[in-house]
XYZ file of C-alpha atoms in Angstrom:
673
model
C 73.982 122.339 95.577
C 76.768 122.651 98.146
C 74.484 124.397 100.648
C 71.633 122.002 99.855
C 73.722 118.933 100.625
C 74.958 120.441 103.897
C 71.404 121.390 104.805
C 70.197 117.854 104.097
C 72.968 116.491 106.274
C 72.001 118.782 109.168
C 68.373 117.649 108.886
C 69.367 113.997 109.142
C 71.391 114.585 112.337
C 68.848 116.938 113.953
C 67.157 115.926 117.255
C 63.978 115.120 115.274
C 65.788 113.926 112.135
C 65.441 110.558 110.488
C 68.384 109.084 112.434
C 66.595 109.870 115.697
C 63.556 107.923 114.496
C 65.482 104.681 113.943
C 68.292 104.919 116.527
C 67.463 104.139 120.141
C 68.752 106.803 122.548
C 69.948 109.045 119.703
C 71.624 112.277 120.787
C 72.998 114.813 118.270
C 76.778 115.300 118.474
C 78.143 118.557 117.145
C 81.452 116.986 116.134
C 79.607 114.329 114.117
C 77.521 116.962 112.327
C 80.580 119.084 111.519
C 82.444 116.011 110.283
C 79.514 115.069 108.039
C 79.262 118.596 106.619
C 83.000 118.554 105.870
C 82.481 115.329 103.904
C 79.582 116.930 102.029
C 81.807 119.882 101.152
C 84.553 117.556 99.970
C 82.179 115.613 97.724
C 80.891 118.752 96.059
C 84.360 120.187 95.506
C 85.800 116.780 94.499
C 88.551 117.482 96.976
C 90.272 114.934 99.192
C 89.672 115.145 102.927
C 91.616 113.788 105.900
C 89.689 113.589 109.176
C 90.799 112.512 112.624
C 87.724 111.727 114.695
C 88.060 110.602 118.285
C 86.331 107.503 119.647
C 82.600 108.086 120.038
C 82.358 110.775 117.347
C 80.228 108.490 115.205
C 82.493 108.714 112.194
C 80.820 105.861 110.279
C 77.449 107.609 110.107
C 79.238 110.926 109.592
C 80.699 109.826 106.276
C 77.891 107.472 105.176
C 75.065 110.015 105.384
C 76.469 112.647 102.973
C 77.784 109.992 100.585
C 74.415 108.274 100.257
C 72.452 111.525 100.030
C 74.888 112.801 97.391
C 74.150 109.769 95.239
C 76.409 107.703 93.062
C 78.415 104.613 93.878
C 80.359 104.506 97.158
C 83.525 102.497 97.750
C 84.521 101.948 101.405
C 87.908 100.463 102.240
C 88.849 99.242 105.719
C 91.974 97.760 107.267
C 90.393 94.528 108.457
C 87.514 92.090 108.150
C 85.941 93.039 111.496
C 84.974 96.541 110.360
C 84.028 95.224 106.907
C 81.489 92.897 108.483
C 80.186 95.587 110.846
C 79.627 98.006 107.967
C 77.938 95.371 105.815
C 75.743 93.803 108.477
C 74.902 96.810 110.647
C 76.014 100.362 109.838
C 75.242 100.743 106.118
C 71.803 99.056 106.388
C 70.970 101.311 109.360
C 71.764 104.498 107.419
C 69.903 103.309 104.324
C 66.857 102.517 106.480
C 67.030 105.907 108.184
C 67.274 107.748 104.862
C 64.617 105.582 103.215
C 66.992 104.741 100.390
C 67.058 101.461 98.538
C 70.598 100.525 97.570
C 72.544 97.358 96.936
C 75.320 96.623 99.439
C 78.139 94.170 98.862
C 81.279 93.150 100.670
C 84.317 91.884 98.779
C 87.319 90.248 100.405
C 90.537 88.797 99.050
C 90.110 85.450 97.295
C 91.945 83.637 100.097
C 88.896 84.369 102.275
C 86.653 82.147 100.123
C 86.573 78.372 99.683
C 87.621 77.329 96.168
C 85.287 74.477 95.162
C 87.733 73.071 92.636
C 90.666 72.966 95.048
C 88.380 71.620 97.775
C 87.384 68.730 95.504
C 91.024 68.032 94.688
C 91.861 68.102 98.412
C 89.163 65.495 99.036
C 90.729 63.277 96.368
C 94.187 63.733 97.906
C 92.806 63.095 101.380
C 95.350 60.347 102.110
C 98.217 62.870 102.004
C 96.799 65.096 104.764
C 97.671 64.873 108.433
C 95.103 63.565 110.904
C 94.452 67.095 112.159
C 94.088 68.516 108.634
C 91.745 65.630 107.744
C 89.468 66.597 110.643
C 89.532 70.214 109.453
C 88.804 69.153 105.866
C 85.736 67.214 106.982
C 84.499 70.299 108.840
C 84.944 72.318 105.635
C 83.013 69.626 103.725
C 80.011 70.134 106.041
C 80.309 73.895 105.581
C 80.468 73.741 101.763
C 77.166 71.855 101.694
C 75.266 74.665 103.445
C 77.087 77.951 102.781
C 75.892 80.579 100.324
C 78.971 82.811 100.481
C 81.818 80.336 101.009
C 83.558 82.708 103.442
C 86.077 80.803 105.533
C 85.579 83.163 108.502
C 82.146 81.560 108.969
C 83.800 78.242 109.913
C 84.557 78.616 113.606
C 85.651 75.000 114.044
C 88.771 75.279 111.852
C 91.653 77.411 113.221
C 93.003 80.237 111.071
C 96.437 78.633 111.328
C 95.354 75.269 109.911
C 97.481 74.077 106.989
C 94.354 72.890 105.186
C 93.312 76.424 104.225
C 95.952 76.739 101.525
C 94.712 73.511 99.964
C 91.074 74.660 99.721
C 91.499 78.328 98.751
C 92.876 79.742 95.524
C 95.296 82.446 94.467
C 95.366 84.554 91.324
C 98.258 82.343 90.186
C 96.376 79.026 90.312
C 92.850 80.146 89.398
C 91.902 79.167 85.821
C 88.849 81.436 85.746
C 86.127 80.658 83.190
C 87.780 77.375 82.255
C 87.154 75.985 85.725
C 84.350 73.383 85.843
C 83.083 75.024 89.054
C 83.101 78.545 87.611
C 79.305 78.959 87.698
C 79.235 78.153 91.433
C 82.508 79.891 92.329
C 82.188 81.865 95.569
C 84.797 84.426 94.492
C 83.055 85.072 91.163
C 79.681 85.380 92.889
C 81.139 87.919 95.318
C 82.687 89.893 92.447
C 79.404 89.867 90.516
C 77.620 91.347 93.542
C 80.442 93.884 93.837
C 79.908 95.041 90.250
C 76.193 95.556 90.915
C 76.612 97.271 94.293
C 75.812 100.892 95.077
C 77.900 100.590 98.256
C 80.875 98.251 98.079
C 82.940 97.447 101.174
C 86.479 96.167 100.574
C 89.774 96.144 102.464
C 92.936 98.161 101.905
C 94.754 95.196 100.339
C 92.133 94.928 97.593
C 92.319 98.648 96.911
C 96.101 98.454 96.627
C 95.742 95.449 94.310
C 93.576 97.615 92.042
C 96.291 100.286 92.097
C 98.901 97.700 91.150
C 96.855 96.315 88.249
C 96.201 99.848 87.046
C 99.977 100.401 86.860
C 100.247 97.297 84.678
C 97.528 98.520 82.251
C 95.067 95.802 83.262
C 91.326 96.313 83.073
C 90.151 97.735 86.406
C 90.028 95.051 89.081
C 87.376 97.034 90.994
C 84.274 98.582 89.400
C 84.179 102.334 88.927
C 82.961 104.389 91.905
C 82.127 108.039 92.437
C 83.802 108.433 95.834
C 86.203 106.467 98.003
C 86.140 106.278 101.801
C 89.154 104.938 103.695
C 88.223 103.992 107.249
C 91.063 102.958 109.575
C 93.175 105.063 107.211
C 96.129 105.251 109.608
C 97.079 101.727 108.506
C 97.302 102.536 104.804
C 100.982 103.636 104.691
C 102.300 100.538 106.478
C 100.050 98.171 104.500
C 101.209 99.832 101.269
C 104.865 99.450 102.260
C 104.354 95.721 102.710
C 102.064 95.242 99.722
C 104.132 97.084 97.119
C 107.471 95.599 98.165
C 108.957 93.399 95.441
C 109.322 90.163 97.394
C 110.016 86.473 96.999
C 109.954 83.941 99.822
C 111.034 80.330 99.995
C 107.525 79.485 101.221
C 106.127 80.984 98.015
C 108.487 78.842 95.920
C 107.627 75.715 97.931
C 103.893 76.410 97.611
C 104.265 76.698 93.856
C 106.247 73.445 93.682
C 103.642 71.649 95.810
C 100.701 72.929 93.736
C 102.447 72.219 90.441
C 103.343 68.700 91.584
C 99.752 67.924 92.662
C 98.348 69.345 89.407
C 100.829 67.518 87.170
C 100.501 64.218 89.037
C 96.715 64.423 88.691
C 96.629 65.399 85.021
C 99.792 63.866 83.542
C 100.898 60.782 85.510
C 104.637 60.155 84.999
C 105.698 57.888 87.812
C 107.879 59.625 90.414
C 109.252 62.330 88.077
C 106.964 65.120 89.288
C 107.671 64.227 92.906
C 111.409 64.351 92.175
C 111.109 67.902 90.846
C 109.156 68.977 93.911
C 111.630 67.361 96.308
C 114.590 68.987 94.556
C 112.993 72.448 94.815
C 112.095 71.908 98.472
C 115.679 70.904 99.261
C 117.132 73.874 97.420
C 114.739 76.265 99.187
C 116.044 74.832 102.455
C 119.608 75.419 101.239
C 118.820 79.099 100.621
C 117.395 79.453 104.107
C 120.364 77.619 105.618
C 122.798 79.997 103.916
C 120.740 82.974 105.121
C 120.857 81.521 108.644
C 124.649 81.237 108.505
C 125.016 84.799 107.237
C 122.251 86.291 109.360
C 123.681 84.660 112.501
C 120.256 84.644 114.185
C 117.286 82.345 113.717
C 114.975 85.340 113.481
C 116.361 88.520 111.970
C 115.851 91.191 109.344
C 118.961 92.265 107.486
C 119.649 94.865 104.820
C 121.925 93.605 102.081
C 124.088 96.665 102.723
C 124.689 95.642 106.340
C 127.285 92.976 105.684
C 129.900 92.171 103.062
C 129.159 88.502 102.399
C 125.540 88.743 101.215
C 126.777 87.679 97.768
C 127.256 84.162 99.132
C 123.469 83.703 99.036
C 123.516 84.103 95.252
C 124.829 80.582 94.642
C 122.032 78.633 96.399
C 119.468 80.921 94.744
C 121.053 80.194 91.361
C 120.813 76.442 92.016
C 117.180 76.860 93.085
C 116.466 78.775 89.874
C 118.016 75.992 87.803
C 115.891 73.386 89.587
C 112.780 75.468 89.004
C 113.714 75.944 85.347
C 113.897 72.174 84.922
C 110.444 71.733 86.452
C 108.998 74.448 84.198
C 110.503 72.898 81.038
C 109.025 69.520 81.979
C 105.604 71.101 82.514
C 105.749 72.974 79.191
C 105.615 69.701 77.275
C 102.045 69.215 78.473
C 100.908 72.840 78.694
C 99.434 73.219 75.230
C 96.315 71.168 75.874
C 95.812 71.866 79.573
C 94.798 75.197 81.103
C 95.916 74.319 84.637
C 99.408 73.331 83.551
C 99.641 76.410 81.319
C 98.825 78.534 84.348
C 101.396 76.674 86.439
C 104.061 77.361 83.797
C 103.177 81.057 83.772
C 103.367 81.266 87.570
C 106.640 79.354 87.631
C 108.182 81.708 85.086
C 107.165 84.717 87.184
C 108.810 83.195 90.252
C 111.881 82.329 88.174
C 112.145 85.963 87.092
C 112.143 87.053 90.737
C 114.827 84.531 91.646
C 117.009 85.729 88.768
C 116.553 89.317 89.938
C 117.693 88.440 93.460
C 120.594 86.336 92.239
C 121.850 89.393 90.356
C 121.152 91.780 93.255
C 123.063 89.566 95.691
C 126.031 89.211 93.352
C 126.208 92.993 92.988
C 126.752 93.450 96.728
C 130.366 92.323 96.258
C 131.140 95.431 94.180
C 133.297 97.740 96.285
C 132.151 100.979 94.670
C 128.448 100.139 94.688
C 126.333 102.871 96.247
C 123.160 101.989 98.164
C 119.905 103.033 96.511
C 118.693 106.300 98.025
C 115.028 105.469 97.541
C 114.704 101.759 98.319
C 116.047 99.077 100.635
C 116.905 95.517 99.676
C 116.664 93.224 102.697
C 115.775 89.740 103.839
C 113.613 88.482 106.691
C 114.731 85.225 108.294
C 112.297 83.153 110.371
C 112.586 79.602 111.747
C 110.914 78.127 108.642
C 111.319 80.709 105.904
C 113.375 83.477 104.367
C 111.898 86.353 102.360
C 113.814 88.759 100.128
C 112.250 92.207 99.673
C 112.956 95.370 97.735
C 111.043 98.148 99.523
C 110.719 101.765 98.453
C 111.082 104.316 101.232
C 108.006 106.213 100.052
C 104.933 105.390 98.003
C 103.551 108.939 98.109
C 104.078 109.450 94.355
C 102.193 106.233 93.597
C 99.186 107.299 95.698
C 99.284 110.844 94.297
C 99.297 109.647 90.691
C 96.509 107.111 91.199
C 94.311 109.653 92.961
C 94.778 112.101 90.087
C 93.933 109.405 87.533
C 90.792 108.412 89.447
C 89.679 112.042 89.670
C 87.392 111.132 92.562
C 87.304 112.586 96.082
C 89.072 110.491 98.714
C 87.819 110.684 102.295
C 90.348 109.275 104.787
C 89.462 108.928 108.443
C 90.679 107.347 111.664
C 90.853 108.111 115.358
C 94.653 108.463 115.052
C 96.059 110.474 112.152
C 97.745 113.492 113.733
C 100.399 114.331 116.292
C 99.361 117.344 118.351
C 96.911 118.212 115.540
C 99.664 118.092 112.907
C 98.806 115.777 109.982
C 101.919 116.115 107.846
C 103.393 112.760 108.863
C 100.343 111.012 107.389
C 99.630 113.310 104.437
C 103.275 113.230 103.304
C 103.252 109.426 103.346
C 100.059 109.340 101.286
C 100.848 112.087 98.764
C 97.947 114.094 100.183
C 99.662 117.448 100.670
C 96.726 119.200 98.950
C 94.032 117.542 101.077
C 91.932 119.453 103.569
C 92.431 118.256 107.158
C 90.172 118.363 110.208
C 90.307 116.974 113.716
C 87.414 116.448 116.102
C 88.010 115.198 119.613
C 86.014 112.452 121.234
C 82.774 113.590 122.914
C 83.623 111.407 125.914
C 84.552 113.128 129.182
C 87.853 111.333 129.703
C 88.795 113.326 132.805
C 85.912 111.816 134.750
C 85.626 108.501 132.915
C 89.201 107.312 133.248
C 92.618 107.595 134.853
C 96.087 107.255 133.337
C 98.620 105.751 135.720
C 102.356 105.769 134.909
C 104.399 103.909 137.559
C 107.837 105.428 138.143
C 109.302 102.699 140.365
C 109.986 100.488 137.366
C 113.161 99.902 135.291
C 113.793 101.385 131.858
C 112.263 99.215 129.078
C 115.699 98.012 127.927
C 116.583 96.697 131.383
C 116.923 92.950 132.012
C 113.746 91.297 133.318
C 111.680 94.372 132.390
C 108.688 92.204 131.419
C 108.839 90.346 134.740
C 108.893 93.699 136.549
C 105.874 94.840 134.557
C 103.940 91.730 135.557
C 104.848 92.261 139.215
C 103.773 95.933 139.174
C 100.452 95.373 137.447
C 99.327 92.276 139.383
C 97.962 94.180 142.447
C 95.995 96.442 140.106
C 94.645 93.495 138.150
C 93.603 91.851 141.415
C 91.898 95.026 142.585
C 90.030 95.327 139.283
C 89.102 91.615 139.327
C 90.710 91.080 135.932
C 88.654 92.733 133.194
C 91.815 93.895 131.462
C 93.827 93.921 128.268
C 97.597 93.721 128.656
C 99.004 95.046 125.378
C 102.638 94.215 124.641
C 104.990 95.511 121.987
C 106.501 92.076 121.218
C 105.399 88.449 121.223
C 108.304 87.689 123.558
C 106.860 90.128 126.091
C 103.430 88.501 125.680
C 104.882 85.153 126.699
C 106.955 86.466 129.597
C 104.221 88.643 131.086
C 101.477 86.031 130.694
C 103.670 83.325 132.251
C 104.489 85.589 135.181
C 100.846 86.571 135.706
C 99.786 82.919 135.736
C 102.365 82.176 138.434
C 101.153 85.115 140.546
C 97.508 84.128 140.087
C 98.317 80.602 141.239
C 100.218 81.867 144.286
C 97.309 84.109 145.229
C 94.813 81.303 144.584
C 92.982 83.578 142.146
C 90.591 82.139 139.559
C 90.875 85.049 137.131
C 91.079 83.560 133.582
C 94.264 84.559 131.732
C 93.909 84.395 127.945
C 97.014 84.588 125.767
C 97.468 85.457 122.110
C 97.926 82.413 119.835
C 96.307 80.047 122.345
C 93.217 80.396 120.130
C 92.152 82.467 117.086
C 91.727 86.175 117.813
C 87.936 86.150 117.424
C 87.669 83.179 119.769
C 89.819 84.907 122.408
C 87.620 88.008 122.193
C 84.513 85.841 122.534
C 85.945 84.089 125.611
C 87.008 87.429 127.095
C 83.480 88.813 126.814
C 81.922 85.593 128.060
C 84.081 85.365 131.199
C 83.475 88.989 132.146
C 86.532 89.004 134.463
C 89.361 87.798 132.215
C 92.845 89.141 131.519
C 93.854 89.014 127.861
C 97.574 89.337 127.093
C 98.247 90.146 123.445
C 100.513 91.885 120.982
C 99.873 94.193 118.028
C 96.762 92.470 116.653
C 94.857 93.504 119.807
C 95.988 97.143 119.858
C 93.246 98.187 117.450
C 90.012 97.028 115.862
C 88.618 95.616 119.127
C 85.434 97.198 120.473
C 84.344 95.963 123.907
C 81.956 98.222 125.768
C 81.071 97.935 129.433
C 82.722 96.529 132.539
C 84.278 93.445 130.899
C 87.118 95.715 129.745
C 87.781 98.410 132.322
C 91.593 98.353 132.378
C 94.141 98.602 129.566
C 97.818 98.051 130.394
C 100.580 98.869 127.881
C 104.066 97.590 128.610
C 106.022 100.396 126.906
C 105.949 103.157 124.300
C 105.703 101.293 120.958
C 108.588 102.884 119.085
C 109.347 101.150 115.774
C 112.366 98.821 116.020
C 115.434 100.889 115.063
C 117.218 97.845 113.615
C 114.417 97.132 111.120
C 115.959 97.577 107.639
C 113.118 99.742 106.316
C 113.136 101.928 109.431
C 116.914 102.253 109.105
C 116.530 103.222 105.473
C 113.934 105.886 106.269
C 116.131 107.145 109.125
C 119.128 107.584 106.821
C 116.940 109.200 104.160
C 115.589 111.754 106.658
C 119.087 112.457 107.953
C 120.268 113.117 104.401
C 117.589 115.819 104.195
C 118.756 117.322 107.499
C 115.518 116.273 109.167
C 115.141 114.996 112.717
C 114.371 111.303 112.170
C 113.183 110.826 115.745
C 110.560 113.581 115.510
C 109.633 112.861 111.899
C 109.437 109.068 112.101
C 109.808 107.424 115.512
C 107.543 109.718 117.542
C 104.606 109.835 115.085
C 104.685 106.052 114.634
C 104.744 105.473 118.397
C 102.057 108.046 119.164
C 99.684 106.664 116.517
C 99.928 103.129 117.885
C 99.820 104.239 121.527
C 96.626 106.194 120.869
C 95.136 103.113 119.221
C 95.989 100.964 122.236
C 94.623 103.542 124.669
C 91.487 103.745 122.548
C 90.470 100.202 123.552
C 89.498 101.450 127.031
C 86.635 103.951 126.779
C 84.206 102.886 124.053
C 80.993 104.386 125.419
C 79.911 107.468 127.361
C 79.030 105.188 130.314
C 82.389 103.356 130.381
C 84.911 103.933 133.155
C 88.393 102.530 133.344
C 92.117 102.847 133.928
C 94.936 103.107 131.415
C 98.355 102.018 132.704
C 101.524 102.688 130.701
C 104.524 100.984 132.334
C 107.081 103.292 130.743
C 108.452 106.091 132.909
C 110.023 107.753 129.865
C 106.645 109.469 129.509
C 107.658 111.517 132.558
C 111.453 111.560 132.371
C 112.273 112.211 128.697
C 111.894 115.502 126.832
C 109.760 113.859 124.139
C 107.407 112.481 126.804
C 105.398 115.705 126.819
C 104.498 115.326 123.130
C 103.273 111.774 123.722
C 101.531 112.821 126.945
C 99.672 115.629 125.145
C 98.541 113.301 122.363
C 96.779 110.867 124.709
C 93.155 111.189 125.865
C 92.685 113.735 128.642
C 92.358 111.242 131.483
C 92.910 112.176 135.102
C 96.606 111.359 135.584
C 98.796 110.056 138.352
C 102.209 108.506 139.005
C 101.248 107.309 142.506
C 100.053 103.768 143.175
C 97.788 104.821 146.055
C 95.874 107.168 143.730
C 95.471 104.413 141.163
C 94.172 101.979 143.780
C 91.784 104.624 145.124
C 90.357 105.154 141.641
C 89.817 101.405 141.247
C 88.119 101.306 144.650
C 85.814 104.101 143.528
C 84.927 102.160 140.377
C 84.253 99.050 142.464
C 81.875 100.948 144.763
C 80.055 102.397 141.746
C 79.589 98.890 140.378
C 78.136 97.714 143.705
C 75.742 100.684 143.737
C 74.539 99.744 140.246
C 73.977 96.150 141.324
C 72.006 97.428 144.303
C 69.885 99.628 142.050
C 69.090 96.690 139.814
C 68.034 94.555 142.788
C 65.617 97.182 144.012
C-alpha cells in the first residue's frame, strides 16, 4: 500500500498527470513531488512529519494530493483566515477536481467571526444606547443579515474590524444559550458546525484546534469531529499561539464585558429600576481602580511586568479583592432570577468563573510579599498594562508535554509545514516546542532562482538599532531607493512606534520631493483594505508592523521591494521571554542561540518571503541593520535568508533597481508591439 500511494502521487504530479490537465502552465517540481511522497509515507506509517518548504514549492497541493488519495477525513488548520479562505475557495476544490473526487468541504472559524442573530436583535432594541458611528455600523450589519447565507462578519467590508459594535452582535461561549435560543435553527455558528461535522475536508484555524485540546483536557465531548489526519499549515505560528491561548488570564476588559452583558440581559428580562445599572457601574469603577493601581506600580502606561520583578505587587491584591466583592454582589442578585431563565443562569455561571479567576489572582498577588517565596520554575505570572486595560496572566514556559500527550491520544498522523521552521536546516527549536522529538523532518528549498531574481542590500552607513533617531535615519536611507523604485514597496517594522516614525518621515520627504507616491500606514484602514489599496495603486508604499510580515501574497511588480528596519529579536524585557531565558540558563544552555536567534530568523525569513512570490518576480530586499555584517551571529542569520545577490554598497543597489526599471520598459515595449 505504501508503494501504491507513492506511485499514485507521482502519477498526479507527472507532466501528463491529472494536475497538468486542470492547471494552466503546470510544470512538475521535484521538491513538490518529494514533499508529497513524504506525506504519503507519513500517512501510511501514522508517523508525524515536519516539513519546511520554501516559497513556490507548492506545499498546499503537496499535502492535499496524498491526503485525498489516501481517503478518510482530513483536518487542515491554519494560522489565519486568509489561508483558510484560499484553501476553501480555491486550492481544495482544484485538487478535488483534478483527482475527480467528490468530497464535502467546510470551513469553520471561531464564533466571534459569525453574526449572532439573537444578540443582533437585542442590539437593534438597544439602539438608543449606541454611538452615532456604531449606529451606522449596526444598520450596515442589518442589511447584511438580510442577504447573507453564512453570517461571516469578514464579508461586511463597510464595517471596520475595530468597530465597537462587533462585540454587541457576536456571541461567546459564555453568553450563548445553545438550543434554548429562539434563533437556534437559523444560527450561523450552528450551521457552520453542522457542515463541519459532515465534511470530508474541514478547514479550521489554530485557535480552534487548541480549543479542542483544552476541552479534551476537561473531559468534554470532542469540540471538533473525528478526523483521520491533521495538517498544520503555517505551523511556525503554533508555539506562540499556544503560549497565548493556554495562558491562564483575566483582564479588566473581560470583567467589564461580562458586567455590561449581564446588565443588558438582566435589565431586559428582569426590570428592577436602576439596581442592575448600579451593579454594572460599581464593577466598571473597581476595574478602573485595579488598572490605576497597576499603573502606579508599573510606572509606565504601557508595560509588561512579571510579579517577581518588584516587591510591591501585593498592593494590587486589595483593589482586586474589592472588585471580587462587587462581582459577588452582582452574581447573588442575578441568582434570585436564574432558576426560570436560561440567559441569567448562563450569566451567573460565567460570573462565577470570572470570580474564581479574580480570587486566584488576589491570592497570587498577596503571596508575592512572602520573603522566602521561590519563583515557579515552569511558569511566569505577569501583567500587561495598556492605556485602557490590564491583563493578568499565568504562562507556562513550555507546552510541549500538552501537545505530546494530545497527539498520542489522537493516534493520528500530524503533518506540520511552513516556509520557516528550521535554522540552518536544524528543526530542534520547533520540534522541542511542539513535543515532536520523534517526528520525521524534511526541508526543501524554494525552486525560485533568488540569485538572479533579487538582491539583498544591507546599508552600513546607518546607526545601531538602539541609537536615538534610528527610525528617522532608516527613513532617510531608504527614501532614494523608494524613489528609484517608484514606490511598490513594503516597509516592515518591528514596532508600531517605528511604523509611525518612519511613515511620518517618508511623508515629509515625499512632500519635499513633490512625489505623488501613495503612502499607506497600518491602522489607517483594516488590513485587507490596505492590501486592496496597495494592489490597486500599483506604486504604493505600505508601512506596517508584524501583521504584514506574513500571510500576504502579492505577485508581480506592485511589490518589488521589501524593507525591514531591523533584525526582529524578541523583546528581552518581555516577562515570558525573560522566564524562558532564565530557564535555559538554569540548564546551562545558551539562551541567545536557543531562543533569540531562532525566533528572529523565523520572523525575518517570513518578512523576506513577501518579496519573491513567483518565478517571474524580481525585487530588492533591504535590511537596515548592519549587525548582519558586524556581529558574530550575523553569519547564521545571513545563511538562513534566501540566496539573493548581496551587497552593502548603495551604488550597486541603485544599479540593480535601474536594471529592473529597464526590464520593465522592455516589457512595456513588447506589449505595444
